[in-house]
Amino acid sequence: MVELRNITKDMMTVVEGSYAVAHATKVCKPNVISAYPITPQTHIVEELSQFIADGEIENCDYINVESEFSALSTLVGSSATGARTYSSTTSQGLALMHEVLFNASGMRLPIVVTVVNRALSAPINIWNDQQDSVSERDSGWIQLYAEDVQEAADMVAQAYKVGEDPDVMLPVMVCMDGFLLSHVYEPVVLLEEDLIDDYLLPFDPKYKLDPKDPKTFGAFAPPASYTEFRYAQEQAMSAALDKIEKAADDFYDVFGRYYGGLIDEYKTDDADIIIMAKGSIIGTIRDVIDNLRENGVKVGLLKVRALRPFPKDAIKEVVKDSSVVITLDKNISPGVNEGALCTETKACMYNSDINVPVIGYMIGLGGRDIPEDTIENIVDEAKEVINSGISTESQFTDLREDLI
Amino acid sequence: MTISAGGVCEPGTTKNNKTGGWRNYKPVFLYDKCIKCKLCELLCPDEAIDPREDGFFEYNYDYCKGCGVCANECPVSAIEMVLEEK
């Protein structure tokens, strides 16, 4: 459950989502920022470059580059020297980083990147879905998804806490929905500068790229040792499961705000129907659940905060006593006709004694609005599944037949 | 040998990996032609050519990958590439 301790109106400021994220990044004291502007991420890096120009971030270089490929490459080198590093991107920009994503995770560099989720071309579309980051889920990066502006900002600090942990040492994507969070103005508590040192330790990795103590980084690994590097990455991801929970708990202790660890739950205790999703759609789902609960429908929410590492055990624990699980995905793997949550939730229950039907919906693609009615209709379909079994396992939502 | 996270290596550790086994052709000095010009030693990409006290050179076959740069560049054709049967 979301917990907010002692927060009063006086502590809050109404700012744009991008500003809140940029401010939180500033408070985390990065040493190198490198980014390339792209809608809808641009405001974050604009705000950060303004902070730098105003001398508000000490001991930090903002390195201008000509592409996202260069932005992340710059951070790979910087992070190896022991610098705390940050970038932000979206969609085509993240796709252009693809090759370097694997270098960052393979070299075990805890870079933090805010991904402002946007659809991928073609057809060109600048609006929100989560295809960009979901498509990178095998890149070895931890992926966290924020529900609202406050969480997207606070998650930056949590990302450094998890990624820089010596047992983890992995880069982290903090994902927030484009426009729906990046461009919305909400009352938030700007991440508290006076508390950050109680939460984040200085970044001090075991190995640093330093000409005075030369070492080779990202060395060659032949067939005789490559497997073991991949194994070590998987071990680090496993270790991150507990660290993500702990980072959220510690954040609550210091700042008094909690949004869940790997997952969060809302009214799941007696729920027959569980709706699973990630990102800003969670807010709409909470309202739908409140409405339906008034009519006696036993429906609950399983909010997924971490897609990587995928919290299999936490998910199974929540859904095991339910009658049906609905997955809402702002992404699709064409050829499977499923979004990531649908495929992976089904997969984690197979080979277990949990036998709960899962139905998947691709929703909100390319920024299509998701009204409450749409989710209520999906819940109606889930009730049918309880009564008479699955008729359609996974499908597009609100498909416009008039255009096909 | 154990691996470090991210494959960070101390300097000089490539010596642990003897790469001579990659070779198909083995360079052999023809000392009666050699003029001790040192070009082979300078150009060897693997530093697999060591100077001898008498001014000539010799191969360290633990690391020579048989690339043939030395034989190609030798101004007096004093290096022969011999097919190595294994």
Short mmCIF file of C-alpha atoms in Angstrom, two decimals:
data_model
loop_
_atom_site.label_atom_id
_atom_site.label_comp_id
_atom_site.label_asym_id
_atom_site.label_seq_id
_atom_site.Cartn_x
_atom_site.Cartn_y
_atom_site.Cartn_z
CA MET A 1 0.00 0.00 0.00
CA VAL A 2 1.09 3.53 -0.74
CA GLU A 3 2.13 5.22 2.50
CA LEU A 4 2.77 8.94 2.87
CA ARG A 5 3.94 10.06 6.33
CA ASN A 6 3.41 13.58 7.64
CA ILE A 7 3.05 15.23 4.27
CA THR A 8 1.33 18.60 4.42
CA LYS A 9 0.34 21.03 1.68
CA ASP A 10 3.14 23.36 2.75
CA MET A 11 5.73 20.78 1.73
CA MET A 12 4.32 20.45 -1.77
CA THR A 13 4.96 22.45 -4.91
CA VAL A 14 3.04 22.25 -8.18
CA VAL A 15 5.60 21.50 -10.88
CA GLU A 16 5.79 19.73 -14.20
CA GLY A 17 6.72 16.02 -13.99
CA SER A 18 9.92 16.65 -15.93
CA TYR A 19 11.00 19.32 -13.45
CA ALA A 20 10.37 17.03 -10.48
CA VAL A 21 12.55 14.33 -12.08
CA ALA A 22 15.31 16.79 -13.02
CA HIS A 23 15.24 18.20 -9.50
CA ALA A 24 15.48 14.74 -7.94
CA THR A 25 18.41 13.96 -10.20
CA LYS A 26 20.15 17.17 -9.10
CA VAL A 27 19.64 16.21 -5.46
CA CYS A 28 21.26 12.81 -6.11
CA LYS A 29 24.51 14.66 -6.99
CA PRO A 30 25.44 13.21 -10.37
CA ASN A 31 28.98 13.81 -11.65
CA VAL A 32 28.32 13.40 -15.36
CA ILE A 33 25.10 13.98 -17.30
CA SER A 34 24.98 13.32 -21.02
CA ALA A 35 21.81 13.38 -23.06
CA TYR A 36 20.28 14.23 -26.40
CA PRO A 37 16.89 15.93 -26.56
CA ILE A 38 13.90 14.00 -27.87
CA THR A 39 10.18 14.46 -27.28
CA PRO A 40 8.72 13.88 -24.68
CA GLN A 41 11.94 13.67 -22.64
CA THR A 42 13.37 17.07 -23.62
CA HIS A 43 12.12 19.03 -20.62
CA ILE A 44 14.08 16.85 -18.19
CA VAL A 45 17.43 17.47 -19.84
CA GLU A 46 16.57 21.14 -20.43
CA GLU A 47 15.95 21.60 -16.72
CA LEU A 48 19.19 19.79 -15.88
CA SER A 49 21.24 21.90 -18.28
CA GLN A 50 19.67 24.98 -16.67
CA PHE A 51 20.71 23.73 -13.22
CA ILE A 52 24.26 23.26 -14.52
CA ALA A 53 24.29 26.71 -16.14
CA ASP A 54 23.10 28.22 -12.87
CA GLY A 55 25.85 26.42 -10.95
CA GLU A 56 23.35 24.45 -8.91
CA ILE A 57 25.01 21.04 -9.34
CA GLU A 58 28.52 20.98 -7.94
CA ASN A 59 31.21 18.75 -9.38
CA CYS A 60 29.12 17.78 -12.41
CA ASP A 61 29.83 17.92 -16.14
CA TYR A 62 27.02 18.13 -18.68
CA ILE A 63 28.44 16.66 -21.87
CA ASN A 64 26.67 17.63 -25.10
CA VAL A 65 26.60 14.90 -27.72
CA GLU A 66 25.25 14.40 -31.22
CA SER A 67 23.13 11.30 -30.54
CA GLU A 68 21.74 9.01 -27.88
CA PHE A 69 24.33 6.41 -28.87
CA SER A 70 27.04 8.89 -27.90
CA ALA A 71 25.18 9.99 -24.76
CA LEU A 72 25.18 6.51 -23.29
CA SER A 73 28.69 5.74 -24.56
CA THR A 74 29.88 8.86 -22.74
CA LEU A 75 28.29 7.60 -19.56
CA VAL A 76 29.87 4.15 -19.92
CA GLY A 77 33.32 5.74 -19.85
CA SER A 78 32.35 8.18 -17.10
CA SER A 79 30.76 5.56 -14.87
CA ALA A 80 33.85 3.36 -15.18
CA THR A 81 35.91 6.15 -13.58
CA GLY A 82 33.61 6.05 -10.56
CA ALA A 83 31.36 8.95 -11.56
CA ARG A 84 27.64 8.93 -10.74
CA THR A 85 25.98 9.27 -14.13
CA TYR A 86 22.56 10.16 -15.51
CA SER A 87 20.77 10.40 -18.82
CA SER A 88 17.22 10.48 -20.02
CA THR A 89 15.73 9.37 -23.31
CA THR A 90 12.72 7.82 -25.00
CA SER A 91 11.53 5.75 -27.92
CA GLN A 92 13.85 6.08 -30.95
CA GLY A 93 16.55 7.49 -28.67
CA LEU A 94 16.46 4.42 -26.45
CA ALA A 95 16.44 2.22 -29.55
CA LEU A 96 19.58 4.01 -30.75
CA MET A 97 21.19 3.24 -27.37
CA HIS A 98 20.43 -0.47 -27.80
CA GLU A 99 23.99 -1.63 -28.45
CA VAL A 100 25.42 0.45 -25.60
CA LEU A 101 22.75 -0.78 -23.15
CA PHE A 102 24.38 -4.20 -23.29
CA ASN A 103 27.85 -2.69 -22.80
CA ALA A 104 26.70 -0.79 -19.71
CA SER A 105 25.08 -3.82 -18.10
CA GLY A 106 27.83 -6.24 -19.13
CA MET A 107 30.48 -3.90 -17.70
CA ARG A 108 28.32 -3.65 -14.57
CA LEU A 109 28.08 0.15 -14.57
CA PRO A 110 25.20 1.53 -12.46
CA ILE A 111 24.12 4.30 -14.84
CA VAL A 112 20.60 5.64 -14.22
CA VAL A 113 18.46 6.59 -17.22
CA THR A 114 14.95 7.99 -16.99
CA VAL A 115 13.01 6.52 -19.90
CA VAL A 116 10.06 8.75 -20.73
CA ASN A 117 7.99 6.03 -22.35
CA ARG A 118 6.84 6.66 -25.92
CA ALA A 119 5.71 4.52 -28.86
CA LEU A 120 8.21 3.39 -31.48
CA SER A 121 8.01 4.22 -35.19
CA ALA A 122 6.73 3.34 -37.74
CA PRO A 123 4.17 4.84 -38.09
CA ILE A 124 5.74 7.82 -36.40
CA ASN A 125 4.03 8.61 -33.12
CA ILE A 126 5.32 10.72 -30.27
CA TRP A 127 2.70 9.71 -27.70
CA ASN A 128 2.89 7.30 -24.80
CA ASP A 129 3.07 3.56 -24.70
CA GLN A 130 5.78 1.36 -23.18
CA GLN A 131 7.07 -0.48 -26.24
CA ASP A 132 10.44 1.32 -26.05
CA SER A 133 11.59 0.13 -22.63
CA VAL A 134 9.78 -3.22 -22.74
CA SER A 135 11.66 -4.00 -25.97
CA GLU A 136 14.90 -3.61 -23.98
CA ARG A 137 13.98 -6.01 -21.20
CA ASP A 138 16.71 -8.48 -22.18
CA SER A 139 19.43 -5.81 -22.10
CA GLY A 140 20.46 -6.57 -18.51
CA TRP A 141 19.12 -3.30 -17.08
CA ILE A 142 16.95 -3.13 -14.01
CA GLN A 143 13.60 -1.62 -15.06
CA LEU A 144 11.34 0.24 -12.63
CA TYR A 145 7.99 1.80 -13.60
CA ALA A 146 6.47 4.81 -11.87
CA GLU A 147 2.77 5.47 -11.31
CA ASP A 148 2.84 9.23 -10.79
CA VAL A 149 5.16 12.21 -10.81
CA GLN A 150 6.15 11.90 -7.15
CA GLU A 151 7.12 8.27 -7.62
CA ALA A 152 9.00 8.97 -10.88
CA ALA A 153 11.11 11.60 -9.11
CA ASP A 154 11.73 9.60 -5.92
CA MET A 155 12.53 6.53 -7.98
CA VAL A 156 15.69 8.20 -9.30
CA ALA A 157 17.17 8.09 -5.79
CA GLN A 158 15.96 4.51 -5.32
CA ALA A 159 17.55 3.59 -8.66
CA TYR A 160 20.99 4.80 -7.55
CA LYS A 161 20.55 3.01 -4.23
CA VAL A 162 19.80 -0.31 -5.93
CA GLY A 163 22.11 -0.05 -8.94
CA GLU A 164 25.19 1.04 -6.97
CA ASP A 165 24.81 -1.66 -4.33
CA PRO A 166 28.03 -3.75 -4.44
CA ASP A 167 25.96 -6.95 -4.73
CA VAL A 168 24.10 -5.55 -7.73
CA MET A 169 26.18 -3.11 -9.83
CA LEU A 170 23.71 -2.90 -12.68
CA PRO A 171 22.32 0.05 -14.66
CA VAL A 172 18.73 1.08 -14.00
CA MET A 173 15.95 2.45 -16.20
CA VAL A 174 13.39 4.53 -14.36
CA CYS A 175 10.37 4.44 -16.66
CA MET A 176 7.65 7.10 -16.60
CA ASP A 177 4.86 7.50 -19.13
CA GLY A 178 5.50 10.21 -21.71
CA PHE A 179 3.26 13.30 -21.51
CA LEU A 180 0.94 11.59 -18.99
CA LEU A 181 3.65 12.03 -16.34
CA SER A 182 6.44 14.03 -18.01
CA HIS A 183 4.25 16.98 -19.01
CA VAL A 184 1.60 16.93 -16.31
CA TYR A 185 1.67 19.42 -13.43
CA GLU A 186 1.07 17.76 -10.07
CA PRO A 187 1.61 18.78 -6.47
CA VAL A 188 4.80 17.01 -5.34
CA VAL A 189 7.30 17.10 -2.54
CA LEU A 190 10.55 17.94 -4.32
CA LEU A 191 13.18 15.39 -3.25
CA GLU A 192 14.63 16.76 -0.03
CA GLU A 193 18.23 17.93 -0.41
CA ASP A 194 18.82 17.89 3.35
CA LEU A 195 17.87 14.22 3.69
CA ILE A 196 19.61 12.69 0.69
CA ASP A 197 22.87 11.99 2.54
CA ASP A 198 20.93 9.85 5.00
CA TYR A 199 19.78 7.72 2.07
CA LEU A 200 22.44 7.64 -0.67
CA LEU A 201 26.06 6.80 0.04
CA PRO A 202 28.71 8.28 -2.26
CA PHE A 203 29.32 6.06 -5.29
CA ASP A 204 32.60 4.22 -4.65
CA PRO A 205 32.95 1.20 -6.94
CA LYS A 206 35.55 -1.51 -6.39
CA TYR A 207 37.20 -0.85 -9.76
CA LYS A 208 37.82 2.62 -11.18
CA LEU A 209 39.19 3.57 -14.58
CA ASP A 210 42.24 5.60 -13.60
CA PRO A 211 45.45 6.24 -15.58
CA LYS A 212 47.43 6.15 -12.32
CA ASP A 213 46.22 2.62 -11.64
CA PRO A 214 45.62 1.20 -15.10
CA LYS A 215 43.12 -1.58 -15.66
CA THR A 216 41.29 -2.99 -18.64
CA PHE A 217 37.51 -2.53 -18.61
CA GLY A 218 35.11 -4.51 -20.76
CA ALA A 219 37.72 -7.06 -21.73
CA PHE A 220 37.27 -9.82 -24.26
CA ALA A 221 35.73 -13.08 -23.05
CA PRO A 222 36.09 -16.17 -25.21
CA PRO A 223 33.67 -19.13 -25.17
CA ALA A 224 35.58 -20.51 -22.16
CA SER A 225 34.43 -17.67 -19.86
CA TYR A 226 31.56 -15.71 -21.53
CA THR A 227 28.89 -17.94 -19.98
CA GLU A 228 30.15 -17.15 -16.49
CA PHE A 229 29.84 -13.40 -17.10
CA ARG A 230 26.22 -13.87 -18.12
CA TYR A 231 25.68 -16.06 -15.04
CA ALA A 232 27.14 -13.32 -12.84
CA GLN A 233 24.71 -10.80 -14.38
CA GLU A 234 21.78 -13.07 -13.63
CA GLN A 235 23.02 -13.49 -10.03
CA ALA A 236 23.16 -9.70 -9.71
CA MET A 237 19.57 -9.43 -10.98
CA SER A 238 18.49 -12.02 -8.42
CA ALA A 239 20.25 -10.04 -5.69
CA ALA A 240 18.43 -6.90 -6.87
CA LEU A 241 15.05 -8.42 -5.93
CA ASP A 242 15.67 -7.91 -2.20
CA LYS A 243 17.59 -4.67 -2.76
CA ILE A 244 14.63 -3.06 -4.56
CA GLU A 245 12.39 -3.92 -1.61
CA LYS A 246 14.98 -2.61 0.82
CA ALA A 247 15.55 0.60 -1.17
CA ALA A 248 11.80 1.30 -0.99
CA ASP A 249 11.69 0.55 2.77
CA ASP A 250 14.76 2.69 3.47
CA PHE A 251 13.25 5.48 1.37
CA TYR A 252 10.17 5.38 3.58
CA ASP A 253 12.33 5.52 6.72
CA VAL A 254 14.20 8.61 5.53
CA PHE A 255 11.65 10.48 3.41
CA GLY A 256 8.32 9.05 4.59
CA ARG A 257 7.04 8.04 1.16
CA TYR A 258 6.35 4.48 0.00
CA TYR A 259 4.86 3.21 -3.26
CA GLY A 260 5.54 -0.52 -3.00
CA GLY A 261 8.76 -2.44 -3.50
CA LEU A 262 8.88 -4.87 -6.38
CA ILE A 263 5.10 -4.68 -6.55
CA ASP A 264 2.30 -2.92 -4.76
CA GLU A 265 -1.19 -4.14 -3.95
CA TYR A 266 -4.54 -2.41 -3.64
CA LYS A 267 -7.59 -4.25 -2.30
CA THR A 268 -6.23 -7.65 -3.28
CA ASP A 269 -6.92 -9.49 0.01
CA ASP A 270 -10.31 -10.90 -0.96
CA ALA A 271 -10.11 -10.18 -4.69
CA ASP A 272 -11.47 -12.67 -7.22
CA ILE A 273 -10.28 -10.49 -10.09
CA ILE A 274 -6.77 -9.03 -10.08
CA ILE A 275 -5.73 -6.35 -12.54
CA MET A 276 -1.99 -6.23 -13.25
CA ALA A 277 -0.35 -3.24 -14.88
CA LYS A 278 2.55 -0.81 -14.62
CA GLY A 279 2.95 2.92 -15.06
CA SER A 280 0.45 5.76 -15.03
CA ILE A 281 -2.54 3.55 -15.92
CA ILE A 282 -2.43 2.44 -12.27
CA GLY A 283 -4.16 5.66 -11.17
CA THR A 284 -7.13 4.99 -13.46
CA ILE A 285 -7.29 1.38 -12.29
CA ARG A 286 -7.45 2.49 -8.64
CA ASP A 287 -10.49 4.67 -9.45
CA VAL A 288 -12.16 1.84 -11.38
CA ILE A 289 -11.59 -0.52 -8.46
CA ASP A 290 -13.13 1.97 -6.01
CA ASN A 291 -16.21 2.26 -8.26
CA LEU A 292 -16.58 -1.47 -8.77
CA ARG A 293 -16.04 -2.26 -5.09
CA GLU A 294 -19.05 -0.03 -4.29
CA ASN A 295 -21.06 -2.38 -6.50
CA GLY A 296 -19.69 -5.43 -4.70
CA VAL A 297 -17.23 -6.55 -7.38
CA LYS A 298 -14.23 -8.16 -5.66
CA VAL A 299 -11.47 -6.65 -7.77
CA GLY A 300 -7.94 -5.66 -6.76
CA LEU A 301 -4.79 -4.17 -8.24
CA LEU A 302 -1.33 -5.69 -8.59
CA LYS A 303 0.96 -2.83 -9.52
CA VAL A 304 4.24 -4.00 -11.05
CA ARG A 305 7.08 -1.62 -10.15
CA ALA A 306 9.93 -3.85 -11.33
CA LEU A 307 9.76 -5.55 -14.72
CA ARG A 308 13.43 -6.53 -14.43
CA PRO A 309 14.19 -8.34 -12.23
CA PHE A 310 10.74 -9.86 -12.74
CA PRO A 311 9.20 -10.43 -9.28
CA LYS A 312 7.88 -13.94 -9.91
CA ASP A 313 7.47 -14.97 -6.27
CA ALA A 314 5.79 -11.71 -5.21
CA ILE A 315 3.34 -11.97 -8.11
CA LYS A 316 2.52 -15.61 -7.43
CA GLU A 317 1.87 -14.83 -3.78
CA VAL A 318 -0.70 -12.17 -4.71
CA VAL A 319 -2.54 -14.02 -7.47
CA LYS A 320 -2.56 -17.54 -6.04
CA ASP A 321 -5.99 -17.31 -4.38
CA SER A 322 -7.70 -15.25 -7.08
CA SER A 323 -10.02 -16.54 -9.81
CA VAL A 324 -8.71 -14.60 -12.78
CA VAL A 325 -5.82 -12.26 -13.56
CA ILE A 326 -6.08 -9.42 -16.09
CA THR A 327 -2.85 -8.06 -17.55
CA LEU A 328 -2.87 -4.61 -19.18
CA ASP A 329 0.12 -4.01 -21.43
CA LYS A 330 1.06 -0.85 -23.31
CA ASN A 331 3.22 -3.00 -25.56
CA ILE A 332 2.99 -6.04 -27.82
CA SER A 333 5.29 -8.72 -29.13
CA PRO A 334 3.92 -9.09 -32.66
CA GLY A 335 3.72 -12.76 -33.49
CA VAL A 336 2.83 -13.71 -29.93
CA ASN A 337 -0.19 -11.37 -29.76
CA GLU A 338 0.64 -10.66 -26.11
CA GLY A 339 2.20 -7.91 -24.05
CA ALA A 340 5.10 -8.60 -21.70
CA LEU A 341 3.11 -8.82 -18.46
CA CYS A 342 0.73 -11.33 -20.02
CA THR A 343 3.46 -13.64 -21.32
CA GLU A 344 5.65 -13.42 -18.24
CA THR A 345 2.87 -13.75 -15.68
CA LYS A 346 1.63 -16.89 -17.39
CA ALA A 347 5.20 -18.20 -17.58
CA CYS A 348 5.90 -17.69 -13.88
CA MET A 349 2.82 -19.67 -12.87
CA TYR A 350 3.53 -22.62 -15.14
CA ASN A 351 5.35 -25.47 -13.33
CA SER A 352 3.73 -24.31 -10.09
CA ASP A 353 0.58 -25.50 -8.37
CA ILE A 354 -1.16 -22.18 -9.10
CA ASN A 355 -3.74 -22.56 -11.83
CA VAL A 356 -5.36 -19.17 -12.30
CA PRO A 357 -6.46 -18.08 -15.79
CA VAL A 358 -4.64 -15.04 -17.19
CA ILE A 359 -6.21 -12.82 -19.86
CA GLY A 360 -4.18 -10.12 -21.56
CA TYR A 361 -5.07 -6.82 -23.16
CA MET A 362 -2.89 -4.58 -25.31
CA ILE A 363 -4.07 -1.13 -24.35
CA GLY A 364 -3.24 2.53 -24.80
CA LEU A 365 -0.88 1.97 -27.73
CA GLY A 366 0.55 5.10 -29.34
CA GLY A 367 -1.05 7.27 -26.68
CA ARG A 368 -4.68 6.17 -27.10
CA ASP A 369 -6.70 7.36 -24.13
CA ILE A 370 -7.76 4.73 -21.60
CA PRO A 371 -11.14 5.72 -20.13
CA GLU A 372 -12.53 4.06 -17.01
CA ASP A 373 -15.28 2.43 -19.12
CA THR A 374 -12.70 0.48 -21.04
CA ILE A 375 -11.26 -1.07 -17.89
CA GLU A 376 -14.74 -1.74 -16.51
CA ASN A 377 -15.61 -3.61 -19.73
CA ILE A 378 -12.45 -5.68 -19.33
CA VAL A 379 -13.48 -6.55 -15.78
CA ASP A 380 -16.88 -7.67 -17.16
CA GLU A 381 -15.06 -9.97 -19.56
CA ALA A 382 -13.00 -11.32 -16.66
CA LYS A 383 -16.23 -12.20 -14.83
CA GLU A 384 -17.22 -14.28 -17.87
CA VAL A 385 -13.88 -16.08 -17.66
CA ILE A 386 -14.65 -17.06 -14.04
CA ASN A 387 -18.04 -18.45 -15.12
CA SER A 388 -17.20 -20.11 -18.40
CA GLY A 389 -13.43 -20.15 -18.96
CA ILE A 390 -11.20 -18.25 -21.35
CA SER A 391 -12.61 -17.46 -24.78
CA THR A 392 -9.88 -15.03 -25.91
CA GLU A 393 -6.53 -15.29 -24.16
CA SER A 394 -5.05 -11.99 -25.32
CA GLN A 395 -6.43 -9.20 -27.47
CA PHE A 396 -6.24 -5.57 -28.59
CA THR A 397 -8.43 -3.22 -26.58
CA ASP A 398 -10.91 -0.77 -28.15
CA LEU A 399 -9.88 -1.79 -31.65
CA ARG A 400 -11.51 0.57 -34.17
CA GLU A 401 -13.20 -1.74 -36.63
CA ASP A 402 -14.05 1.27 -38.84
CA LEU A 403 -10.37 1.75 -39.73
CA ILE A 404 -9.56 -1.83 -40.65
CA MET B 1 41.72 -17.59 -12.48
CA THR B 2 38.38 -16.10 -11.44
CA ILE B 3 36.41 -13.48 -13.34
CA SER B 4 35.56 -10.04 -11.95
CA ALA B 5 32.19 -8.37 -12.39
CA GLY B 6 32.26 -6.63 -15.75
CA GLY B 7 35.51 -8.24 -16.83
CA VAL B 8 37.87 -5.71 -15.25
CA CYS B 9 41.48 -6.93 -15.64
CA GLU B 10 44.78 -5.95 -14.07
CA PRO B 11 47.53 -4.87 -16.51
CA GLY B 12 49.58 -7.63 -18.11
CA THR B 13 47.04 -10.38 -17.61
CA THR B 14 46.96 -11.17 -21.33
CA LYS B 15 50.20 -13.08 -20.63
CA ASN B 16 48.04 -15.70 -18.95
CA ASN B 17 46.38 -16.50 -22.24
CA LYS B 18 48.86 -18.29 -24.49
CA THR B 19 47.50 -17.59 -27.94
CA GLY B 20 50.15 -19.37 -30.02
CA GLY B 21 47.71 -22.21 -30.55
CA TRP B 22 45.68 -20.01 -32.93
CA ARG B 23 48.54 -20.19 -35.47
CA ASN B 24 48.37 -21.96 -38.84
CA TYR B 25 51.68 -20.71 -40.28
CA LYS B 26 54.79 -20.45 -38.12
CA PRO B 27 57.44 -17.79 -38.87
CA VAL B 28 61.02 -19.06 -38.95
CA PHE B 29 64.14 -16.84 -39.11
CA LEU B 30 66.71 -17.50 -41.85
CA TYR B 31 69.63 -16.14 -39.83
CA ASP B 32 72.07 -16.21 -42.78
CA LYS B 33 69.93 -13.54 -44.51
CA CYS B 34 68.98 -11.44 -41.44
CA ILE B 35 70.52 -7.92 -41.30
CA LYS B 36 69.39 -7.24 -37.66
CA CYS B 37 67.31 -4.25 -38.79
CA LYS B 38 64.80 -4.82 -35.92
CA LEU B 39 61.76 -4.10 -38.13
CA CYS B 40 60.11 -7.45 -37.27
CA GLU B 41 60.38 -6.78 -33.53
CA LEU B 42 58.91 -3.27 -33.91
CA LEU B 43 56.00 -4.38 -36.08
CA CYS B 44 54.96 -7.56 -34.26
CA PRO B 45 51.44 -6.80 -32.92
CA ASP B 46 51.82 -9.35 -30.12
CA GLU B 47 55.33 -8.52 -28.93
CA ALA B 48 56.19 -12.12 -29.68
CA ILE B 49 59.67 -11.37 -31.04
CA ASP B 50 62.47 -11.07 -28.48
CA PRO B 51 66.00 -9.74 -29.05
CA ARG B 52 68.92 -12.08 -28.49
CA GLU B 53 72.31 -11.09 -27.05
CA ASP B 54 74.00 -11.62 -30.43
CA GLY B 55 71.78 -8.97 -32.06
CA PHE B 56 69.52 -11.43 -33.83
CA PHE B 57 65.93 -12.11 -32.77
CA GLU B 58 63.87 -15.12 -31.80
CA TYR B 59 60.17 -15.94 -31.67
CA ASN B 60 58.15 -16.54 -28.52
CA TYR B 61 55.86 -19.16 -30.00
CA ASP B 62 53.58 -19.09 -26.90
CA TYR B 63 52.14 -15.81 -28.22
CA CYS B 64 52.91 -15.65 -31.97
CA LYS B 65 49.54 -16.02 -33.74
CA GLY B 66 51.19 -16.49 -37.14
CA CYS B 67 49.82 -13.29 -38.66
CA GLY B 68 52.82 -12.98 -41.00
CA VAL B 69 53.32 -9.23 -40.67
CA CYS B 70 57.01 -9.79 -39.89
CA ALA B 71 57.58 -11.98 -42.95
CA ASN B 72 55.69 -9.57 -45.17
CA GLU B 73 57.67 -6.54 -43.99
CA CYS B 74 61.17 -8.10 -43.76
CA PRO B 75 63.26 -6.12 -46.30
CA VAL B 76 65.57 -9.08 -47.04
CA SER B 77 63.06 -11.95 -46.95
CA ALA B 78 64.77 -13.49 -43.96
CA ILE B 79 61.53 -14.83 -42.43
CA GLU B 80 59.78 -17.87 -43.84
CA MET B 81 56.18 -18.82 -43.02
CA VAL B 82 56.02 -22.59 -42.61
CA LEU B 83 52.71 -24.47 -42.50
CA GLU B 84 52.39 -25.94 -39.03
CA GLU B 85 50.85 -29.42 -39.00
CA LYS B 86 49.13 -30.24 -35.72
#
